[in-house]
Short mmCIF file of C-alpha atoms in Angstrom, two decimals:
data_model
loop_
_atom_site.label_atom_id
_atom_site.label_comp_id
_atom_site.label_asym_id
_atom_site.label_seq_id
_atom_site.Cartn_x
_atom_site.Cartn_y
_atom_site.Cartn_z
CA MET D 138 6.87 -6.29 16.06
CA LYS D 139 10.29 -5.46 17.50
CA ILE D 140 12.17 -3.52 14.88
CA PRO D 141 15.97 -3.77 15.12
CA CYS D 142 17.78 -0.60 16.14
CA LEU D 143 21.03 0.75 14.70
CA ARG D 144 24.02 -1.58 14.87
CA ALA D 145 27.53 -1.39 13.49
CA TRP D 146 28.81 -3.85 10.90
CA PRO D 147 32.04 -3.42 8.86
CA ALA D 148 31.88 0.38 9.18
CA LEU D 149 28.25 0.38 8.02
CA VAL D 150 25.08 1.42 9.79
CA VAL D 151 21.89 -0.59 9.43
CA LEU D 152 19.24 1.68 7.97
CA VAL D 153 16.18 0.46 9.82
CA ALA D 154 14.28 3.19 11.58
CA SER D 155 13.58 2.36 15.20
CA VAL D 156 9.84 2.77 15.43
CA GLY D 157 10.07 1.86 19.09
CA VAL D 158 10.33 4.93 20.14
CA SER D 159 -10.56 18.96 21.33
CA ALA D 160 -11.04 22.39 21.19
CA ASP D 161 -12.47 24.24 18.15
CA GLU D 162 -9.77 24.44 15.49
CA PRO D 163 -9.06 27.26 13.03
CA VAL D 164 -10.19 26.81 9.43
CA SER D 165 -7.46 27.35 6.83
CA ASP D 166 -8.01 28.80 3.38
CA SER D 167 -8.37 26.11 0.73
CA LYS D 168 -5.44 25.65 -1.64
CA ALA D 169 -5.54 24.02 -5.07
CA LEU D 170 -3.90 20.61 -5.28
CA GLN D 171 -0.96 20.65 -7.68
CA PRO D 172 -0.41 18.14 -10.49
CA ILE D 173 2.96 16.41 -10.16
CA ALA D 174 5.40 14.74 -12.50
CA ALA D 175 7.49 11.80 -11.39
CA PRO D 176 10.88 13.34 -11.41
CA ILE D 177 16.40 10.78 1.45
CA VAL D 178 19.05 12.87 2.31
CA ASN D 179 19.30 16.04 0.24
CA GLY D 180 16.40 14.67 -1.78
CA VAL D 181 13.13 16.24 -2.84
CA LEU D 182 9.57 15.37 -1.84
CA THR D 183 7.79 13.18 -4.35
CA SER D 184 4.38 11.63 -4.86
CA GLY D 185 5.60 10.01 -8.08
CA LEU D 186 7.56 6.75 -8.37
CA SER D 187 4.37 4.87 -7.57
CA SER D 188 6.06 1.47 -7.13
CA VAL D 189 8.07 2.73 -4.12
CA ALA D 190 6.37 1.72 -0.86
CA ALA D 191 6.78 2.21 2.87
CA LEU D 192 6.96 -0.76 5.23
CA ILE D 193 4.99 0.14 8.32
CA GLY D 194 4.72 -1.55 11.68
CA PRO D 195 3.55 -0.61 15.19
CA ALA D 196 5.85 1.71 17.09
CA GLN D 197 7.25 -0.11 20.11
CA GLN D 198 6.34 2.66 22.55
CA THR D 199 3.24 4.25 21.05
CA GLY D 200 1.75 1.33 19.12
CA GLU D 201 0.91 3.64 16.21
CA PRO D 202 1.82 2.60 12.65
CA ALA D 203 5.16 4.06 11.58
CA ALA D 204 7.48 3.65 8.59
CA PHE D 205 10.57 1.63 9.42
CA CYS D 206 11.79 0.68 5.92
CA SER D 207 11.04 1.08 2.21
CA GLY D 208 10.50 -1.33 -0.67
CA THR D 209 9.58 -1.63 -4.34
CA LEU D 210 6.69 -3.36 -6.09
CA ILE D 211 8.36 -5.68 -8.64
CA GLY D 212 5.30 -7.82 -9.40
CA CYS D 213 1.61 -7.21 -8.81
CA GLN D 214 1.82 -9.03 -5.45
CA THR D 215 5.57 -8.90 -4.82
CA VAL D 216 7.54 -6.28 -2.86
CA LEU D 217 11.35 -6.36 -2.81
CA THR D 218 13.07 -4.98 0.30
CA ALA D 219 16.15 -5.55 2.49
CA ALA D 220 16.54 -8.60 4.73
CA HIS D 221 17.87 -6.53 7.63
CA CYS D 222 14.53 -4.69 7.75
CA LEU D 223 13.02 -7.91 9.06
CA CYS D 224 15.96 -9.77 10.65
CA PRO D 225 17.68 -8.30 13.72
CA GLY D 226 20.60 -10.65 13.01
CA ASP D 227 21.75 -12.67 10.04
CA THR D 228 19.76 -15.63 8.75
CA PRO D 229 18.01 -17.72 9.75
CA CYS D 230 15.30 -15.46 11.12
CA ALA D 231 11.58 -15.88 11.71
CA VAL D 232 9.21 -13.12 10.58
CA ASN D 233 5.51 -12.88 11.34
CA PRO D 234 3.86 -11.42 8.21
CA ALA D 235 1.08 -9.99 10.36
CA ASP D 236 3.62 -7.58 11.89
CA VAL D 237 4.20 -5.75 8.60
CA ASP D 238 1.95 -3.72 6.29
CA VAL D 239 2.91 -2.05 3.01
CA PHE D 240 1.80 1.49 2.11
CA PHE D 241 1.53 2.84 -1.44
CA GLN D 242 0.73 6.52 -2.00
CA HIS D 243 -1.54 5.60 -4.94
CA SER D 244 -3.23 2.49 -3.55
CA GLY D 245 -3.26 2.54 0.26
CA ILE D 246 -2.24 -0.04 2.86
CA TYR D 247 -1.81 -3.74 2.09
CA PRO D 248 -1.28 -6.65 4.49
CA VAL D 249 1.56 -9.13 3.97
CA GLU D 250 0.82 -12.80 3.28
CA SER D 251 4.34 -14.25 3.50
CA VAL D 252 8.00 -13.21 3.88
CA SER D 253 11.04 -14.81 2.20
CA VAL D 254 14.59 -13.87 3.26
CA HIS D 255 17.62 -14.73 1.15
CA PRO D 256 19.07 -17.85 2.82
CA GLN D 257 22.66 -16.56 2.48
CA TYR D 258 21.99 -13.04 3.75
CA GLN D 259 24.84 -11.57 5.78
CA PHE D 260 24.80 -7.87 6.51
CA GLY D 261 27.73 -5.98 5.00
CA VAL D 262 28.70 -9.00 2.91
CA GLY D 263 25.76 -9.29 0.56
CA LYS D 264 22.41 -10.79 -0.35
CA ASP D 265 20.57 -8.31 1.88
CA LEU D 266 17.27 -9.16 0.24
CA ALA D 267 13.76 -10.11 1.32
CA ILE D 268 10.52 -10.55 -0.61
CA LEU D 269 7.08 -9.74 0.75
CA ARG D 270 4.17 -11.54 -0.86
CA LEU D 271 0.88 -9.62 -0.78
CA PRO D 272 -2.45 -11.51 -0.70
CA PHE D 273 -3.90 -9.62 -3.69
CA PRO D 274 -2.65 -7.36 -6.51
CA VAL D 275 -1.85 -3.69 -5.87
CA ALA D 276 -4.50 -1.72 -7.76
CA GLY D 277 -3.41 1.14 -9.99
CA VAL D 278 0.35 0.70 -9.53
CA THR D 279 2.63 -0.62 -12.29
CA PRO D 280 5.48 -2.79 -10.96
CA THR D 281 9.05 -1.78 -11.76
CA PRO D 282 10.97 -4.72 -13.27
CA ILE D 283 14.22 -5.92 -11.73
CA ASN D 284 17.50 -5.57 -13.56
CA THR D 285 18.29 -8.69 -15.60
CA THR D 286 20.49 -6.90 -18.16
CA ALA D 287 23.95 -6.52 -16.60
CA ARG D 288 25.66 -5.12 -13.55
CA PRO D 289 25.62 -1.31 -13.61
CA ALA D 290 28.97 0.10 -14.70
CA LEU D 291 30.91 2.41 -12.40
CA GLY D 292 29.71 5.95 -12.94
CA SER D 293 26.14 4.88 -13.76
CA ALA D 294 23.47 7.47 -13.05
CA GLY D 295 20.74 6.25 -10.70
CA LEU D 296 17.68 7.44 -8.83
CA ILE D 297 16.96 6.53 -5.21
CA SER D 298 13.73 6.87 -3.25
CA GLY D 299 12.45 6.02 0.20
CA PHE D 300 10.50 7.07 3.28
CA GLY D 301 13.54 7.58 5.52
CA ARG D 302 15.17 10.32 7.60
CA VAL D 303 16.83 13.38 6.11
CA GLY D 304 19.94 12.79 8.26
CA GLY D 305 21.60 14.76 11.01
CA ASN D 306 19.52 15.16 14.15
CA ASP D 307 16.14 14.70 12.43
CA PRO D 308 14.74 11.42 13.86
CA TYR D 309 11.57 11.10 11.78
CA THR D 310 10.56 8.76 8.96
CA GLY D 311 7.43 8.54 6.83
CA ILE D 312 7.92 11.21 4.13
CA LYS D 313 8.69 10.03 0.58
CA ARG D 314 11.69 11.63 -1.14
CA ALA D 315 13.81 10.97 -4.21
CA GLY D 316 17.24 12.01 -5.46
CA ALA D 317 19.96 11.28 -7.99
CA VAL D 318 23.21 9.37 -7.35
CA VAL D 319 26.19 8.09 -9.37
CA THR D 320 27.65 4.63 -8.64
CA SER D 321 31.29 4.33 -7.53
CA THR D 322 33.69 1.74 -6.15
CA CYS D 323 32.85 0.19 -2.79
CA PRO D 324 35.06 1.03 0.23
CA PRO D 325 37.74 -1.51 1.21
CA GLY D 326 36.44 -4.50 3.15
CA LEU D 327 33.05 -4.62 1.44
CA SER D 328 32.13 -7.32 -1.01
CA PRO D 329 32.58 -6.26 -4.65
CA SER D 330 29.30 -8.06 -5.41
CA ASN D 331 27.46 -5.03 -4.01
CA LEU D 332 26.77 -1.59 -5.50
CA CYS D 333 28.05 1.60 -3.87
CA TRP D 334 28.07 5.36 -4.26
CA ASP D 335 29.71 8.24 -2.39
CA PHE D 336 28.03 11.23 -0.77
CA LEU D 337 30.76 13.85 -0.51
CA ALA D 338 31.13 17.52 0.33
CA PRO D 339 30.48 19.94 -1.18
CA VAL D 340 26.97 18.58 -1.55
CA GLY D 341 25.14 19.51 -4.74
CA PRO D 342 21.55 20.77 -5.13
CA ALA D 343 18.73 18.83 -3.45
CA GLY D 344 17.52 16.02 -5.65
CA PHE D 345 20.69 16.00 -7.77
CA ASP D 346 23.17 14.77 -5.17
CA SER D 347 21.55 12.55 -2.58
CA SER D 348 22.02 9.77 -0.06
CA ILE D 349 20.04 7.54 2.28
CA CYS D 350 19.29 7.23 5.98
CA GLN D 351 17.25 5.19 8.48
CA GLY D 352 13.89 4.23 6.97
CA ASP D 353 15.27 4.15 3.41
CA SER D 354 16.52 0.57 3.86
CA GLY D 355 15.04 -1.76 1.28
CA GLY D 356 14.28 1.09 -1.08
CA PRO D 357 15.33 1.00 -4.72
CA LEU D 358 18.24 2.20 -6.77
CA PHE D 359 16.69 2.72 -10.21
CA VAL D 360 18.97 2.56 -13.25
CA ASP D 361 17.84 2.93 -16.86
CA PHE D 362 19.64 0.49 -19.15
CA GLY D 363 17.47 1.61 -22.07
CA GLY D 364 13.76 1.01 -22.18
CA GLY D 365 12.95 2.53 -18.80
CA PRO D 366 14.12 2.29 -15.18
CA ARG D 367 14.76 -1.03 -13.48
CA VAL D 368 15.47 -1.95 -9.87
CA ALA D 369 19.25 -2.35 -9.93
CA GLY D 370 19.95 -2.11 -6.20
CA VAL D 371 18.34 -2.48 -2.79
CA THR D 372 19.46 -0.06 -0.06
CA SER D 373 21.49 -1.81 2.64
CA GLY D 374 23.75 0.49 4.71
CA VAL D 375 25.79 3.67 5.07
CA ASN D 376 29.07 4.21 6.94
CA SER D 377 27.87 7.27 8.83
CA GLU D 378 25.63 7.44 11.90
CA SER D 379 24.43 10.88 10.82
CA CYS D 380 23.98 9.89 7.14
CA LEU D 381 25.59 13.22 6.21
CA ALA D 382 28.62 13.82 3.96
CA PRO D 383 31.18 12.43 3.76
CA SER D 384 29.78 8.91 3.59
CA SER D 385 29.57 5.84 1.38
CA VAL D 386 26.42 3.83 0.70
CA LEU D 387 26.06 0.09 0.14
CA ASP D 388 23.32 -1.48 -2.01
CA THR D 389 22.71 -5.15 -2.74
CA ASP D 390 23.17 -5.69 -6.49
CA VAL D 391 19.91 -7.12 -7.83
CA PHE D 392 21.53 -8.50 -10.98
CA VAL D 393 23.89 -10.66 -8.92
CA ASP D 394 20.99 -12.24 -7.03
CA ARG D 395 18.37 -12.14 -9.78
CA ALA D 396 18.01 -15.93 -9.84
CA TRP D 397 16.88 -16.05 -6.19
CA ILE D 398 14.43 -13.18 -6.72
CA GLN D 399 13.01 -14.90 -9.80
CA SER D 400 12.68 -18.23 -8.01
CA VAL D 401 10.74 -16.74 -5.10
CA ALA D 402 8.57 -14.28 -7.04
CA GLY D 403 7.85 -16.69 -9.89
CA ALA D 404 5.42 -15.72 -12.62
CA ASP D 405 4.34 -12.60 -10.73
CA LEU D 406 7.52 -10.87 -11.95
CA ASN D 407 6.09 -10.96 -15.47
CA THR D 408 2.87 -9.14 -14.58
CA THR D 409 2.54 -5.55 -15.68
CA THR D 410 -1.20 -4.85 -15.34
CA CYS D 411 -2.31 -5.40 -11.76
CA SER D 412 -5.95 -4.31 -11.95
CA SER D 413 -8.52 -2.75 -14.22
CA PHE D 414 -7.35 0.68 -13.10
CA PRO D 415 -4.99 2.58 -15.40
CA ALA D 416 -1.43 3.12 -14.18
CA ALA D 417 -1.01 5.88 -11.61
CA GLY D 418 0.67 8.83 -13.28
CA SER D 419 -0.64 8.04 -16.76
CA SER D 420 -2.95 10.37 -18.68
CA GLN D 421 -5.90 8.29 -17.44
CA ALA D 422 -4.75 8.42 -13.82
CA PRO D 423 -3.25 11.87 -13.10
CA ILE D 424 -1.67 12.52 -9.73
CA ALA D 425 -2.02 15.68 -7.65
CA ALA D 426 -0.13 16.30 -4.44
CA ALA D 427 0.26 18.61 -1.47
CA ALA D 428 2.52 18.86 1.55
CA GLY D 429 2.32 20.86 4.75
CA VAL D 430 2.97 20.96 8.48
CA LEU D 431 0.29 20.42 11.12
CA SER D 432 0.75 21.87 14.59
CA PRO D 433 -1.31 23.37 17.44
CA ALA D 434 -1.10 26.65 15.53
CA ASN D 435 -2.20 25.05 12.24
CA ALA D 436 -4.63 22.30 13.12
CA GLU D 437 -5.91 21.67 9.59
CA ASP D 438 -5.14 22.25 5.94
CA ARG D 439 -7.73 22.35 3.15
CA TYR D 440 -7.31 21.75 -0.56
CA THR D 441 -9.45 21.65 -3.72
CA LEU D 442 -9.14 19.74 -6.99
CA ALA D 443 -11.19 20.11 -10.18
CA VAL D 444 -12.04 16.57 -11.29
CA PRO D 445 -13.33 15.66 -14.79
CA SER D 446 -16.06 13.20 -15.68
CA GLY D 447 -15.49 9.53 -16.48
CA GLY D 448 -14.30 8.72 -12.99
CA GLN D 449 -13.67 5.16 -11.87
CA LEU D 450 -12.00 5.93 -8.54
CA LEU D 451 -10.83 9.04 -6.69
CA TRP D 452 -8.11 7.75 -4.35
CA THR D 453 -6.46 9.89 -1.68
CA THR D 454 -3.73 8.95 0.79
CA LEU D 455 -1.89 10.66 3.62
CA ASN D 456 1.56 9.89 4.98
CA GLY D 457 3.40 11.82 7.63
CA GLU D 458 6.41 12.01 9.90
CA GLY D 459 6.56 9.60 12.79
CA PRO D 460 6.66 7.97 15.16
CA PHE D 461 5.68 10.05 18.22
CA LEU D 462 4.29 12.89 16.10
CA GLY D 463 0.62 12.38 16.76
CA ASP D 464 -2.43 11.53 14.72
CA TYR D 465 -3.69 13.04 11.44
CA ASP D 466 -7.00 12.25 9.70
CA LEU D 467 -8.30 12.68 6.16
CA TYR D 468 -11.73 13.80 4.86
CA VAL D 469 -12.92 14.19 1.25
CA LYS D 470 -16.15 15.68 -0.13
CA ARG D 471 -17.52 16.84 -3.48
CA GLY D 472 -18.91 20.33 -3.94
CA SER D 473 -18.29 21.76 -0.46
CA PRO D 474 -15.68 21.60 2.30
CA PRO D 475 -15.80 18.43 4.42
CA SER D 476 -15.79 18.28 8.18
CA ARG D 477 -15.28 15.52 10.73
CA THR D 478 -18.98 14.66 10.46
CA ASP D 479 -19.79 15.57 6.84
CA PHE D 480 -17.80 13.87 4.07
CA ASP D 481 -17.98 11.49 1.11
CA CYS D 482 -15.07 9.44 2.38
CA SER D 483 -12.81 9.59 5.38
CA SER D 484 -9.89 7.80 7.03
CA GLU D 485 -9.34 8.06 10.77
CA GLN D 486 -6.71 5.40 11.46
CA GLN D 487 -4.27 5.83 14.31
CA GLY D 488 -1.05 7.57 13.29
CA GLN D 489 -0.08 9.38 10.10
CA PHE D 490 -1.01 6.85 7.37
CA GLU D 491 -4.50 7.27 5.92
CA ALA D 492 -6.32 6.33 2.71
CA CYS D 493 -9.84 6.67 1.36
CA GLY D 494 -11.42 6.12 -2.05
CA VAL D 495 -14.58 7.31 -3.77
CA PRO D 496 -15.62 4.87 -6.53
CA ASN D 497 -17.64 6.05 -9.54
CA PHE D 498 -17.11 9.68 -8.54
CA SER D 499 -18.82 12.64 -10.18
CA ALA D 500 -17.13 15.52 -11.96
CA GLY D 501 -16.77 18.81 -10.13
CA THR D 502 -14.69 20.47 -7.44
CA TRP D 503 -13.59 18.09 -4.71
CA HIS D 504 -12.52 19.33 -1.29
CA PHE D 505 -9.92 17.74 0.99
CA LEU D 506 -9.32 18.23 4.70
CA VAL D 507 -6.12 17.14 6.45
CA ASP D 508 -7.00 17.30 10.13
CA ARG D 509 -4.75 17.18 13.18
CA SER D 510 -5.99 15.16 16.13
CA SER D 511 -2.68 15.57 17.91
CA GLY D 512 1.00 16.24 17.34
CA THR D 513 3.18 18.34 15.07
CA GLY D 514 4.87 17.34 11.83
CA LEU D 515 5.19 17.27 8.06
CA TYR D 516 2.70 15.36 5.91
CA GLN D 517 2.14 14.50 2.26
CA MET D 518 -1.31 14.14 0.67
CA THR D 519 -1.59 12.38 -2.68
CA THR D 520 -4.71 12.15 -4.85
CA THR D 521 -4.84 9.84 -7.86
CA THR D 522 -7.79 10.32 -10.22
CA TYR D 523 -8.43 6.99 -11.95
CA LEU D 524 -10.50 8.09 -14.93
CA GLY D 525 -10.71 5.24 -17.40
CA ASN D 526 -9.78 1.60 -17.26
CA THR D 527 -7.67 -0.75 -19.30
CA THR D 528 -9.46 -4.08 -19.12
CA GLY D 529 -13.12 -3.28 -19.56
CA GLY D 530 -13.88 -2.08 -16.04
CA SER D 531 -13.97 -3.73 -12.65
CA GLU D 532 -16.84 -1.63 -11.36
CA CYS D 533 -19.63 -3.77 -9.96
CA VAL D 534 -22.67 -3.45 -12.21
CA PRO D 535 -25.86 -4.77 -10.56
CA ASN D 536 -28.01 -7.16 -12.57
CA ALA D 537 -30.35 -10.07 -12.02
CA GLN D 538 -27.48 -12.31 -10.81
CA THR D 539 -25.25 -9.74 -9.08
CA LEU D 540 -25.48 -7.82 -5.82
CA CYS D 541 -23.34 -4.67 -5.62
CA LEU D 542 -22.76 -3.70 -2.00
CA ARG D 543 -21.12 -0.82 -0.16
CA ASN D 544 -21.43 1.81 -2.88
CA ARG D 545 -20.83 -0.81 -5.60
CA ARG D 546 -17.44 -1.77 -4.22
CA PHE D 547 -18.23 -5.43 -3.46
CA ARG D 548 -19.59 -7.78 -6.13
CA VAL D 549 -21.53 -10.78 -4.78
CA THR D 550 -22.69 -13.72 -6.91
CA VAL D 551 -23.95 -17.20 -6.06
CA ASP D 552 -23.94 -20.32 -8.25
CA PHE D 553 -25.94 -23.39 -7.26
CA ARG D 554 -26.23 -26.93 -8.63
CA GLN D 555 -28.69 -29.73 -8.09
CA ARG D 556 -27.42 -33.29 -8.17
CA GLY D 557 -26.72 -34.34 -11.75
CA ALA D 558 -27.48 -30.87 -13.17
CA LEU D 559 -25.38 -28.03 -14.49
CA SER D 560 -24.48 -25.08 -12.30
CA LYS D 561 -26.82 -22.08 -12.47
CA PRO D 562 -26.60 -18.51 -11.18
CA ALA D 563 -28.86 -17.58 -8.29
CA THR D 564 -31.11 -14.54 -8.63
CA ALA D 565 -30.10 -11.46 -6.65
CA VAL D 566 -32.55 -9.25 -4.74
CA PRO D 567 -31.02 -5.97 -3.47
CA PHE D 568 -32.09 -4.97 0.03
CA THR D 569 -29.78 -2.29 1.48
CA ASP D 570 -26.38 -0.86 0.54
CA SER D 571 -24.74 -3.53 2.69
CA SER D 572 -27.05 -6.53 2.20
CA GLY D 573 -29.24 -8.49 -0.16
CA LEU D 574 -31.01 -11.80 -0.82
CA PHE D 575 -30.62 -14.65 -3.32
CA TRP D 576 -33.19 -17.18 -4.50
CA PHE D 577 -32.55 -20.41 -6.43
CA PHE D 578 -35.83 -21.91 -7.65
CA SER D 579 -38.60 -19.40 -6.98
CA GLN D 580 -38.74 -15.70 -6.16
CA ASP D 581 -41.07 -16.37 -3.25
CA ASN D 582 -38.48 -18.72 -1.69
CA SER D 583 -35.37 -16.76 -0.73
CA GLU D 584 -32.47 -19.10 0.01
CA MET D 585 -29.94 -16.78 1.66
CA LEU D 586 -29.13 -13.36 3.09
CA VAL D 587 -25.65 -11.91 2.39
CA LYS D 588 -24.05 -8.90 4.13
CA VAL D 589 -20.75 -7.05 3.74
CA LEU D 590 -20.02 -4.94 6.82
CA ASP D 591 -17.51 -2.13 7.29
CA ALA D 592 -15.32 -2.90 10.32
CA CYS D 593 -12.47 -0.62 9.24
CA VAL D 594 -11.76 0.58 12.77
CA GLU D 595 -9.24 -0.50 15.38
CA PRO D 596 -8.71 -3.27 16.30
CA PHE D 597 -10.49 -5.03 13.39
CA ASN D 598 -9.42 -3.16 10.21
CA ARG D 599 -11.42 -5.52 7.99
CA TYR D 600 -14.52 -5.77 5.87
CA TRP D 601 -16.67 -8.61 7.22
CA VAL D 602 -18.75 -11.05 5.18
CA PHE D 603 -21.79 -12.62 6.82
CA PHE D 604 -24.37 -14.86 5.20
CA ALA D 605 -26.99 -17.41 6.23
CA ALA D 606 -28.57 -19.93 3.85
CA THR D 607 -31.53 -22.24 4.48
CA THR D 608 -30.70 -25.03 2.02
CA ASN D 609 -28.72 -28.24 1.55
CA VAL D 610 -28.18 -27.64 -2.17
CA GLU D 611 -24.60 -27.36 -3.47
CA PHE D 612 -23.64 -23.70 -3.93
CA GLU D 613 -20.72 -21.27 -3.91
CA VAL D 614 -20.85 -17.65 -2.76
CA VAL D 615 -18.22 -15.41 -4.40
CA VAL D 616 -17.49 -11.97 -2.92
CA GLU D 617 -15.07 -9.66 -4.77
CA ASP D 618 -13.61 -6.36 -3.61
CA THR D 619 -13.53 -4.64 -7.00
CA LEU D 620 -11.43 -1.80 -5.62
CA ARG D 621 -8.54 -4.10 -4.67
CA GLY D 622 -9.17 -7.23 -6.74
CA ALA D 623 -9.41 -9.47 -3.66
CA VAL D 624 -11.83 -12.41 -3.79
CA ARG D 625 -13.34 -14.72 -1.14
CA ARG D 626 -15.18 -17.95 -2.02
CA TYR D 627 -17.55 -19.86 0.25
CA PRO D 628 -18.56 -23.32 -1.06
CA ASN D 629 -21.24 -25.61 0.34
CA PRO D 630 -21.22 -29.30 -0.78
CA GLN D 631 -24.29 -31.17 -2.01
CA GLY D 632 -26.47 -32.58 0.76
CA MET D 633 -24.94 -30.54 3.59
CA THR D 634 -27.18 -28.18 5.50
CA ALA D 635 -25.52 -24.80 5.03
CA LEU D 636 -23.89 -23.33 8.11
CA PRO D 637 -24.08 -19.59 8.84
CA ILE D 638 -20.86 -17.79 7.90
CA GLN D 639 -19.42 -14.96 9.97
CA ASP D 640 -16.09 -14.21 8.31
CA THR D 641 -14.57 -11.36 10.32
CA GLN D 642 -11.21 -11.81 8.54
CA ALA D 643 -12.64 -11.61 5.02
CA PHE D 644 -11.03 -8.51 3.49
CA ALA D 645 -7.99 -6.74 4.93
CA THR D 646 -8.52 -4.06 2.28
CA CYS D 647 -9.52 -1.04 4.36
CA PRO D 648 -10.47 1.63 3.82
#
């Protein structure tokens, strides 16, 4: 994906980050992960604001994933961002969804199914909006609703967040920050249909007087009209190359263009519960966080977290400064420190974005290792402990009709039907953690073998589904990733000899 670089437009700067551009290691003392509360330029680090996401794409020079823009989850499968993040010029523009992934600190990396750009988008004039449709709901994250109340009044207090630069000479994106702003009049020459605020000297304390920079494009301006924050604006541009004071910031006003957002997002805007997991940051899904700097002199950091019983999912992510800043990996283990070869879960993707989950985890002290393969830079590690559930539980429970594969993450069922008869469930026979059998009519006559394989490595980054059936009976195989809520169905019509299935695109839900 070729990400557009900085360009001038009516005294504004486009805020897309240009992502174009072992020996034995010392063991650090373990540090306790710290619980966080949900509380940019002159902003503060945050692992709250769970609906705020990073848009990541391959760096043009290194090929590693890097954050180039930000966005907000406004429906379980809908991310709102800025059009200029995806369009190097004004509309019309063509975007390949496969070039963009979306990263959530509390749910990992999601592929993009489709992209919609406002048909009247014109940078600096207005309607700088795009919607990313995800193929399945974002687990554990509660969407933030868009503003449908009224345009924010001048002097309205707001909160901004994004994964962009801190301004000045710092070129790096990928760290999530947040800060407060107050809306003001837009500079002359800009459309009054937008939202603006000023970032002026003397600058106040970090987090209480903030602005935006490259990589923050598409991120939210949250305003509380009563009843909780809503997405009132989408970051568009700033009239300063350095992003430092004095400067003015332009946001697209969501209320003005709410009808287009509603028409594209549809019923998904009304969804508030995206999975069986409780909302990240709630009492049933507490968040703990850490931040540090990896370098040749500090090749790893270690942390511990005391985790209670009743665990549905222990989910840990890593995001770091990039591009060009190397490769960091993540390892998690219960009861003792992990290593590169001894862990309960790990993530070793290229770059600084990692995620791994431990379903049905046990209580005790969990240990975390942030490991440097190469480079130097700041990172954030976020652990969300999903304790209970809100809809009765998505955990795969094995029974006579259900295979639970890959540590109970994938639920596999098969229904079959003879001509003129009602559908019946096939009987499951567990074999290994990744495979099992099903029989239809007799336990001594197995009809099919099903496998779910972990191909979460470059260049595949998928879970594969393979199965082979020796029958011409009508059936349907259903495979569900209970961690992400994604489902694949494989039907076979009556009278057709079943073909072997080798679906190497089945689940883009790694890790």
